[in-house]
Coordinates of C-alpha atoms and ligand atoms in Angstrom, one line a residue:
Chain C
M215 CA -86.8 -19.4 15.6
K216 CA -84.5 -19.2 17.9
I217 CA -81.6 -16.9 16.9
L218 CA -79.2 -17.2 19.8
E219 CA -79.2 -19.8 22.6
M220 CA -76.5 -19.8 25.5
N221 CA -76.9 -22.5 27.9
H222 CA -75.0 -23.0 31.2
I223 CA -72.4 -20.4 30.1
N224 CA -69.6 -20.3 32.8
K225 CA -66.6 -17.6 32.4
K226 CA -64.1 -17.6 34.6
F227 CA -60.8 -14.4 34.7
G228 CA -58.1 -16.3 36.6
D229 CA -60.1 -17.6 39.8
L230 CA -62.7 -14.6 39.3
E231 CA -65.6 -16.2 38.1
V232 CA -67.8 -13.6 36.1
I233 CA -70.7 -15.3 34.8
K234 CA -72.1 -18.4 36.8
D235 CA -74.2 -21.0 34.7
I236 CA -75.8 -18.2 32.8
S237 CA -78.5 -19.5 30.4
L238 CA -80.6 -17.2 27.9
S239 CA -82.1 -17.3 24.3
V240 CA -83.1 -14.7 21.8
S241 CA -85.8 -15.8 19.0
E242 CA -85.6 -14.2 15.5
G243 CA -87.3 -10.2 16.0
E244 CA -86.8 -10.3 19.4
I245 CA -85.3 -7.3 21.1
L246 CA -83.4 -8.4 24.5
S247 CA -82.2 -5.6 27.3
I248 CA -79.8 -6.4 29.7
I249 CA -79.5 -4.3 32.7
G250 CA -77.7 -4.7 35.8
P251 CA -74.8 -2.5 38.4
S252 CA -71.4 -2.3 37.4
G253 CA -68.7 -5.2 37.0
S254 CA -72.0 -7.8 36.9
G255 CA -70.8 -9.8 33.4
K256 CA -73.1 -7.8 31.1
S257 CA -70.3 -7.2 28.7
T258 CA -68.2 -10.4 29.5
I259 CA -71.5 -12.4 28.6
L260 CA -71.9 -10.0 25.2
R261 CA -67.8 -10.6 24.4
C262 CA -68.7 -14.7 25.3
A263 CA -71.8 -14.5 22.7
T264 CA -69.9 -12.8 20.2
M265 CA -66.5 -14.9 20.8
L266 CA -64.2 -12.2 21.8
E267 CA -63.9 -13.7 25.1
S268 CA -63.9 -17.6 25.2
I269 CA -66.4 -19.0 27.4
N270 CA -65.4 -22.1 30.5
G271 CA -68.1 -24.0 30.1
G272 CA -71.5 -24.3 28.5
E273 CA -72.8 -23.6 24.6
I274 CA -73.4 -21.6 22.6
I275 CA -75.8 -22.1 19.3
Y276 CA -76.4 -20.0 16.6
M277 CA -79.4 -21.0 14.4
G278 CA -79.3 -24.5 15.5
Q279 CA -75.3 -24.5 14.7
K280 CA -73.0 -25.4 17.9
A281 CA -70.7 -22.4 18.0
A282 CA -68.7 -23.3 21.0
Y283 CA -69.9 -26.6 23.5
T284 CA -68.7 -28.5 26.1
D285 CA -67.4 -32.2 26.2
N286 CA -67.7 -34.8 28.8
N287 CA -64.3 -34.0 29.9
K288 CA -65.4 -30.5 30.3
N289 CA -63.4 -29.4 27.4
V290 CA -65.1 -26.3 25.8
I291 CA -64.8 -26.9 21.9
Y292 CA -65.1 -23.9 19.4
A293 CA -66.6 -24.4 15.7
K294 CA -63.4 -24.3 13.7
G295 CA -62.8 -23.2 10.1
K296 CA -66.0 -22.9 7.8
E297 CA -68.3 -23.4 10.0
A298 CA -67.0 -20.7 12.2
K299 CA -67.0 -18.4 9.5
Y300 CA -70.4 -18.6 8.6
I301 CA -71.2 -18.2 12.3
N302 CA -69.3 -15.3 12.8
S303 CA -71.1 -13.5 9.6
K304 CA -74.8 -13.7 11.4
F305 CA -73.6 -11.5 14.4
G306 CA -72.9 -8.1 15.0
L307 CA -71.5 -5.8 17.3
V308 CA -71.6 -2.3 18.6
F309 CA -69.2 -1.2 20.9
Q310 CA -69.4 1.1 23.7
N311 CA -66.5 3.5 21.8
F312 CA -67.6 2.6 18.4
N313 CA -64.0 1.3 17.1
L314 CA -64.4 2.7 13.9
F315 CA -61.6 2.7 11.6
P316 CA -59.6 6.3 11.7
H317 CA -58.2 5.7 8.4
Y318 CA -61.5 4.8 6.6
S319 CA -63.5 7.1 5.3
V320 CA -67.2 6.4 6.9
I321 CA -68.2 4.7 3.4
K322 CA -64.8 2.5 3.7
N323 CA -65.5 2.0 6.9
I324 CA -68.8 0.8 6.3
T325 CA -68.3 -1.3 3.1
D326 CA -64.6 -2.7 3.1
A327 CA -65.7 -5.5 5.4
P328 CA -68.8 -6.9 3.1
I329 CA -66.5 -6.4 -0.3
H330 CA -63.5 -7.7 1.2
V331 CA -64.3 -10.5 3.6
Q332 CA -68.1 -11.1 2.2
K333 CA -67.3 -11.1 -1.3
R334 CA -69.8 -9.5 -2.4
N335 CA -70.8 -7.3 -5.4
K336 CA -69.0 -4.0 -5.3
K337 CA -72.3 -2.2 -6.4
E338 CA -74.9 -3.6 -4.5
V339 CA -72.8 -3.1 -0.7
F340 CA -72.2 0.2 -2.0
E341 CA -76.2 1.1 -2.8
Q342 CA -77.0 -0.6 0.7
A343 CA -74.1 1.7 2.3
K344 CA -75.8 4.9 1.3
A345 CA -79.1 3.5 2.2
L346 CA -78.2 2.6 5.6
L347 CA -75.8 6.2 5.8
E348 CA -79.3 7.6 4.8
K349 CA -81.2 5.2 7.5
V350 CA -78.8 6.6 10.6
G351 CA -79.1 10.5 8.9
L352 CA -75.7 10.8 7.9
T353 CA -75.8 10.3 3.5
D354 CA -73.9 13.8 3.6
K355 CA -70.9 12.5 5.8
A356 CA -70.1 9.3 3.6
D357 CA -66.7 10.9 2.4
Y358 CA -65.7 12.1 5.9
Y359 CA -63.1 10.6 8.3
P360 CA -64.3 9.2 11.9
F361 CA -62.0 12.0 13.4
Q362 CA -64.5 14.7 11.4
L363 CA -67.5 13.5 13.0
S364 CA -69.1 13.7 16.5
G365 CA -69.6 10.7 19.4
G366 CA -73.0 10.3 18.0
Q367 CA -72.4 10.3 14.8
Q368 CA -69.4 7.9 15.2
Q369 CA -71.6 5.3 16.7
R370 CA -74.4 5.8 14.2
V371 CA -71.5 4.8 11.6
S372 CA -70.6 1.9 13.4
I373 CA -74.4 0.8 13.2
A374 CA -74.5 1.0 9.8
R375 CA -71.1 -0.9 9.5
A376 CA -72.5 -3.6 11.5
L377 CA -76.0 -3.8 9.8
C378 CA -74.1 -3.7 5.9
M379 CA -73.2 -6.9 7.4
N380 CA -76.5 -8.1 7.2
P381 CA -75.9 -9.7 10.3
K382 CA -79.2 -11.9 12.1
I383 CA -78.4 -10.3 15.6
L384 CA -77.1 -7.1 16.4
F385 CA -75.7 -6.9 20.0
F386 CA -75.0 -3.4 21.6
D387 CA -72.7 -2.9 25.0
E388 CA -74.0 0.4 26.4
P389 CA -74.1 1.9 22.7
T390 CA -75.0 5.4 24.6
S391 CA -72.5 5.6 27.5
A392 CA -69.4 7.2 26.2
L393 CA -71.9 10.0 24.6
D394 CA -73.4 13.3 25.8
P395 CA -77.3 13.1 26.9
E396 CA -78.1 14.9 23.4
L397 CA -76.0 13.1 21.3
T398 CA -77.8 9.8 23.4
I399 CA -81.2 10.4 21.4
E400 CA -79.4 10.4 18.6
I401 CA -78.9 6.8 18.6
L402 CA -81.7 5.7 20.6
K403 CA -84.1 7.1 17.5
V404 CA -82.0 4.8 15.4
I405 CA -82.4 1.5 17.5
R406 CA -85.8 2.5 17.9
A407 CA -86.4 2.2 14.1
L408 CA -84.6 -1.0 13.7
A409 CA -86.8 -2.1 16.4
K410 CA -89.3 -0.9 14.1
E411 CA -88.0 -3.3 11.5
H412 CA -88.3 -6.4 13.9
M413 CA -84.2 -6.5 14.0
T414 CA -83.3 -8.7 16.5
M415 CA -81.1 -7.2 19.2
V416 CA -79.3 -7.8 22.3
I417 CA -79.1 -5.0 24.4
V418 CA -76.8 -3.8 27.2
T419 CA -77.7 -0.5 28.6
H420 CA -78.4 1.8 31.4
E421 CA -81.1 3.7 30.0
M422 CA -83.7 1.8 32.1
N423 CA -86.6 3.8 30.4
F424 CA -85.3 3.1 26.9
A425 CA -85.0 -0.9 27.7
K426 CA -88.7 -0.8 28.9
E427 CA -90.2 0.7 26.4
V428 CA -88.0 -1.1 23.1
S429 CA -87.5 -4.5 24.2
N430 CA -89.6 -7.9 24.3
R431 CA -88.0 -8.6 27.3
I432 CA -85.5 -7.4 30.2
I433 CA -82.6 -9.1 31.8
F434 CA -81.9 -8.5 35.3
M435 CA -77.8 -9.3 35.5
E436 CA -75.9 -9.1 39.1
K437 CA -72.6 -10.6 40.2
G438 CA -72.2 -13.0 37.2
V439 CA -76.0 -14.4 37.4
I440 CA -79.8 -13.5 36.1
V441 CA -81.6 -12.4 39.3
E442 CA -85.1 -11.9 37.2
E443 CA -86.1 -12.4 33.5
M444 CA -89.1 -10.0 33.0
T445 CA -91.7 -8.1 30.7
P446 CA -91.0 -4.4 30.0
D447 CA -94.5 -3.9 32.1
E448 CA -93.3 -6.0 34.9
M449 CA -90.0 -4.1 35.5
F450 CA -91.1 -1.2 37.6
S451 CA -93.1 -3.3 39.6
S452 CA -90.9 -6.0 40.3
N453 CA -91.3 -7.7 43.5
N454 CA -87.7 -9.2 43.6
E455 CA -85.5 -6.4 46.6
R456 CA -81.9 -6.6 44.1
T457 CA -84.0 -5.3 41.1
K458 CA -86.0 -2.6 43.2
T459 CA -83.1 -1.8 45.1
F460 CA -81.5 -1.7 41.5
L461 CA -84.0 0.5 39.5
G462 CA -84.5 2.3 42.8
R463 CA -81.2 3.5 42.8
Y464 CA -81.3 4.1 39.2
H465 CA -85.1 6.2 40.2
N466 CA -83.0 8.2 42.7
M467 CA -80.2 9.2 40.2
A468 CA -82.3 10.1 36.9
Chain Z
M264 CA -6.1 19.1 -6.8
S265 CA -9.0 21.9 -8.6
F266 CA -11.8 22.1 -6.9
S267 CA -13.8 20.5 -9.3
T268 CA -11.6 17.7 -9.2
I269 CA -12.4 17.3 -5.5
L270 CA -16.2 18.1 -6.2
F271 CA -16.2 15.3 -8.5
Q272 CA -14.4 12.5 -6.2
L273 CA -16.9 13.6 -3.2
G274 CA -19.6 13.6 -5.7
S275 CA -18.8 9.8 -6.8
G276 CA -18.5 8.9 -2.9
M277 CA -21.6 10.7 -2.4
L278 CA -23.5 8.2 -4.8
K279 CA -21.6 5.2 -2.7
S280 CA -22.7 6.4 0.9
M281 CA -26.3 6.9 -1.4
G282 CA -25.7 3.2 -2.2
I283 CA -25.8 2.0 1.6
F284 CA -28.4 4.2 2.6
L285 CA -30.6 2.5 0.1
W286 CA -29.7 -1.1 0.9
T287 CA -29.6 -0.6 4.2
I288 CA -33.5 1.2 4.4
V289 CA -34.8 -1.1 1.7
L290 CA -34.0 -4.5 3.7
S291 CA -33.7 -3.6 7.1
L292 CA -37.1 -1.9 7.3
P293 CA -39.4 -5.5 6.4
L294 CA -36.6 -7.2 8.2
G295 CA -37.2 -5.0 11.6
L296 CA -41.2 -5.8 11.0
F297 CA -40.2 -9.2 11.1
V298 CA -37.5 -9.0 13.6
S299 CA -40.5 -7.5 15.7
F300 CA -42.9 -10.1 15.5
G301 CA -40.6 -12.6 17.1
R302 CA -39.7 -10.1 20.0
M303 CA -43.5 -10.3 20.6
S304 CA -43.6 -14.3 19.6
K305 CA -45.7 -16.4 22.1
N306 CA -42.9 -18.4 21.6
N307 CA -40.3 -17.8 24.8
T308 CA -37.1 -19.4 22.9
L309 CA -37.8 -17.5 19.8
R310 CA -38.7 -15.0 21.9
N311 CA -35.7 -14.5 24.0
I312 CA -33.3 -14.9 20.5
V313 CA -34.3 -11.8 19.7
K314 CA -34.1 -10.2 22.7
V315 CA -30.7 -11.1 22.8
Y316 CA -30.0 -10.2 19.0
I317 CA -31.7 -6.8 19.8
S318 CA -30.1 -6.1 22.8
I319 CA -26.3 -7.0 21.3
M320 CA -27.2 -4.9 18.3
R321 CA -28.0 -1.7 20.2
G322 CA -25.4 -2.5 23.3
T323 CA -21.8 -2.8 20.8
P324 CA -20.8 -0.5 18.3
L325 CA -21.9 -0.5 14.7
M326 CA -18.5 0.1 13.2
L327 CA -17.0 -2.9 15.4
Q328 CA -20.1 -5.1 14.3
L329 CA -18.8 -4.1 10.4
M330 CA -15.7 -5.7 10.6
I331 CA -17.0 -8.5 12.5
V332 CA -20.0 -9.0 9.7
Y333 CA -16.5 -8.3 7.1
Y334 CA -13.7 -10.2 8.3
S335 CA -15.4 -13.6 10.3
P336 CA -15.6 -15.2 6.8
F337 CA -12.0 -15.3 6.5
L338 CA -10.9 -15.5 10.1
L339 CA -13.6 -18.1 10.8
F340 CA -13.7 -20.2 7.5
G341 CA -10.6 -18.8 5.8
M342 CA -12.8 -17.4 2.7
N343 CA -11.3 -15.0 0.2
I344 CA -13.0 -11.9 1.5
K345 CA -11.8 -9.3 -0.9
S346 CA -15.2 -8.9 -2.9
F347 CA -16.9 -9.3 0.1
R348 CA -16.2 -6.0 1.3
F349 CA -20.0 -3.9 0.4
P350 CA -22.0 -7.1 1.0
A351 CA -20.6 -7.0 4.6
I352 CA -21.0 -3.0 4.9
I353 CA -24.9 -3.8 3.5
I354 CA -25.2 -6.8 6.0
G355 CA -23.6 -4.8 8.8
F356 CA -25.7 -2.0 8.5
A357 CA -28.9 -4.1 7.6
I358 CA -28.7 -6.1 11.2
N359 CA -28.3 -3.2 13.1
Y360 CA -30.9 -1.2 11.6
A361 CA -33.7 -4.1 12.0
A362 CA -33.1 -4.4 15.6
Y363 CA -33.5 -0.2 16.0
F364 CA -36.4 -0.3 13.4
A365 CA -38.1 -3.6 15.3
E366 CA -38.2 -2.1 18.6
I367 CA -39.7 0.9 17.3
F368 CA -42.6 -1.6 15.3
R369 CA -43.3 -3.6 18.5
S370 CA -44.0 0.2 20.6
G371 CA -46.0 1.1 17.4
I372 CA -48.1 -2.3 17.6
E373 CA -47.9 -3.4 20.9
S374 CA -49.6 1.0 21.5
M375 CA -52.7 -0.4 18.8
P376 CA -56.2 0.1 21.1
V377 CA -57.3 -3.9 21.0
G378 CA -60.3 -2.1 20.4
Q379 CA -59.4 -2.1 16.3
Y380 CA -58.1 -5.7 16.6
E381 CA -61.7 -6.6 18.0
A382 CA -63.5 -4.5 15.6
A383 CA -61.4 -6.4 12.6
R384 CA -62.8 -9.6 14.0
I385 CA -66.1 -9.4 14.7
L386 CA -66.4 -8.2 10.6
G387 CA -64.7 -11.0 10.0
Y388 CA -61.1 -10.1 8.9
G389 CA -59.3 -12.7 9.3
K390 CA -55.4 -12.3 11.6
K391 CA -53.2 -11.3 7.6
Q392 CA -56.0 -8.8 6.4
T393 CA -56.4 -7.3 10.1
F394 CA -52.7 -7.2 10.1
I395 CA -52.3 -5.6 6.9
K396 CA -55.0 -3.6 6.1
I397 CA -56.4 -2.4 10.2
I398 CA -53.2 -2.2 11.9
L399 CA -50.3 -1.5 10.0
P400 CA -51.3 1.2 8.3
Q401 CA -52.1 3.0 11.5
V402 CA -48.8 2.0 12.9
I403 CA -47.0 3.3 9.8
K404 CA -48.2 6.4 10.7
R405 CA -47.4 6.5 14.4
I406 CA -43.8 5.4 14.1
L407 CA -42.9 7.9 11.2
P408 CA -41.8 10.5 13.3
S409 CA -39.1 8.0 15.0
V410 CA -38.3 6.3 11.8
T411 CA -37.3 9.7 10.4
N412 CA -35.4 9.9 13.7
E413 CA -33.3 6.7 13.0
V414 CA -32.8 7.6 8.9
I415 CA -31.7 10.7 9.4
T416 CA -29.3 9.2 12.0
L417 CA -28.2 6.4 9.3
V418 CA -27.5 8.9 6.6
K419 CA -24.7 10.3 8.7
D420 CA -23.8 6.5 10.0
T421 CA -22.9 5.6 6.3
S422 CA -19.6 7.4 7.5
L423 CA -18.4 4.2 9.2
A424 CA -18.2 2.4 6.3
F425 CA -14.7 3.8 6.0
S426 CA -13.8 1.4 8.8
L427 CA -13.9 -1.4 6.4
A428 CA -11.5 1.4 3.7
Y429 CA -15.2 1.5 1.7
M430 CA -14.4 4.4 -0.9
E431 CA -17.7 6.3 0.8
M432 CA -17.9 10.1 1.0
F433 CA -16.2 10.3 4.2
S434 CA -13.3 7.8 3.3
I435 CA -12.7 10.0 0.3
A436 CA -12.7 13.7 1.8
K437 CA -10.4 12.0 4.5
Q438 CA -8.0 11.0 2.3
I439 CA -8.0 14.2 0.2
V440 CA -7.4 15.9 2.7
A441 CA -4.2 14.0 4.2
K442 CA -3.1 14.1 0.4
E443 CA -3.4 18.4 -0.5
S444 CA -3.3 19.3 2.9
T445 CA -6.4 21.1 2.8
F446 CA -9.0 21.0 4.9
M447 CA -12.0 22.1 2.7
P448 CA -13.1 18.7 1.8
F449 CA -14.4 18.5 5.0
I450 CA -16.3 21.3 4.9
V451 CA -17.7 20.5 1.0
A452 CA -18.4 16.5 2.4
A453 CA -20.4 18.2 5.8
I454 CA -22.7 20.3 2.6
F455 CA -23.4 16.9 1.2
Y456 CA -24.2 15.2 3.9
Y457 CA -26.3 17.9 5.0
I458 CA -28.1 18.3 2.1
F459 CA -28.5 14.6 1.4
N460 CA -30.3 14.8 4.8
F461 CA -32.4 17.8 4.3
V462 CA -33.6 15.6 1.4
V463 CA -34.4 12.7 3.3
A464 CA -36.0 14.8 6.1
T465 CA -38.1 16.2 3.2
F466 CA -39.0 13.2 2.0
M467 CA -40.3 12.2 5.1
E468 CA -42.1 14.8 6.3
Q469 CA -44.1 14.8 2.5
I470 CA -45.3 10.9 4.1
E471 CA -46.1 12.6 7.3
N472 CA -47.9 14.9 5.6
K473 CA -49.9 12.2 2.8
L474 CA -50.4 10.1 6.2
S475 CA -52.1 13.3 8.2
Y476 CA -55.7 12.9 6.3
Y477 CA -56.8 11.5 9.5
R478 CA -55.7 11.4 13.3
Ligands
ATP190 N1 -59.9 -9.4 30.8 C1 -60.3 -9.3 31.8 N2 -59.7 -9.7 33.1 C2 -60.0 -9.9 34.3 N3 -61.6 -9.7 35.0 C3 -62.3 -8.9 34.1 C4 -61.5 -8.8 32.2 N4 -62.8 -8.5 31.7 C5 -64.1 -7.7 32.9 N5 -63.7 -8.2 33.6 C6 -64.2 -8.2 35.5 O1 -65.3 -9.0 35.0 C7 -66.0 -8.5 35.7 C8 -67.7 -8.4 35.2 O2 -67.1 -7.1 34.1 P1 -67.8 -6.6 32.9 O3 -67.3 -5.8 32.0 O4 -68.9 -8.3 32.3 O5 -69.6 -5.6 33.8 P2 -70.3 -5.1 33.4 O6 -71.2 -5.7 33.5 O7 -70.2 -4.7 31.6 O8 -70.1 -3.7 33.7 P3 -70.3 -2.2 33.2 O9 -71.4 -1.3 33.6 O10 -69.1 -1.3 34.2 O11 -69.9 -2.0 31.8 C9 -65.9 -7.1 36.4 O12 -65.5 -7.7 37.7 C10 -64.5 -6.8 36.1 O13 -63.3 -6.5 36.5
MG191 MG1 -70.0 -3.3 30.1

């Protein structure tokens, strides 16, 4: 089953066309990585998928339900009310800079929305939160506040927070790029574990080797378009000049 | 007039000063929050009206504002304003301080990183929930030092009620000084104001400490 379909997405900031007619889809259990140079529109496409930015054209479909579509007059119509809420509950997003709530403890960061937004049973939510904290290796940090944690720990909390909402798909926008290399490893470990459980994920990353290792499919983006879509095996043997240049540059840097 | 009589009279004036203070705080803080919403509104007309209001409140003397509030029902409508003295003082103080608090709230709200709103939105919090649970608590912590400044100023500003011949501490001190030709009531009043402010500042510090559990 397709969890997410994005068809012919266009996104402009003023006159600047940032996403140009991009289409992509993600099936259940699939892990899609998006790579590409800075400014190519990777964050923007994730922000469009998660409705943080509104699109200027195209359609976004979650599990067969239209979250947004373009009508005959080229107006983009977004789902509203209950329908929008339902669609919203299907995805989670892990930010580059975590965006934890600083005035909430770790456990409250994770449990507050499931309890007060999803109106779920408190006890059940706390049990799930504890299990998630164990999964990300932070069992002993439940009562800490974000400022008392390292960047890597904060990012793991934010992953647990996203997971506690039971999303069908989880988006990551460069989850490690604000972190030191040692801390990056912690995060990649968590994502790897999620991959083993067949969590559906879309990951924007600069970690090429990680992308190759963990994903089923890789999209190379440049200047707002998808240059190439490939399997991990094809990645480093691509014949596409632009892909080669980009990866070559990355190899020289690494 | 004995010292204890003076103390007693000044003490009763102090209670009235405290009355002005408390009423002003209770009214102007929430009012200020709503004014700050108006100040940040997407509606141009509303935003400009609020902007003008704030600039008048901050750009003219509070004493003059008190007088205008007090006398205008009479001057405009010929109403009897005898019993309007205290309400006029509270209204005057509240709308003046609301303007200052509004600017403080605005700066606090505008200083919040957009990521907090975005994280809340992804987690499904509604607009109201986001503001009340996520944004406002953090804003309060951020603006507390500026609020403390205003609150301390307010303690001293309560003495401006003398301009409407309201018998708070400063008016009483002035009266005794004139009648008894002694300077002492001013000294006592100064000490009282100082203690008042000391208590207020300590209280604000307590709140700051309470909110220092996170950064
Ligand atoms: N809110 C905005 N307003 C105007 N322009 C924007 C906005 N957000 C992004 N852009 C522009 O859109 C383009 C794509 O930005 P985007 O952040 O999606 O790139 P990216 O691929 O995520 O880059 P990076 O690897 O540096 O994170 C850039 O040219 C950027 O300047
Ligand atoms: Mg980006």
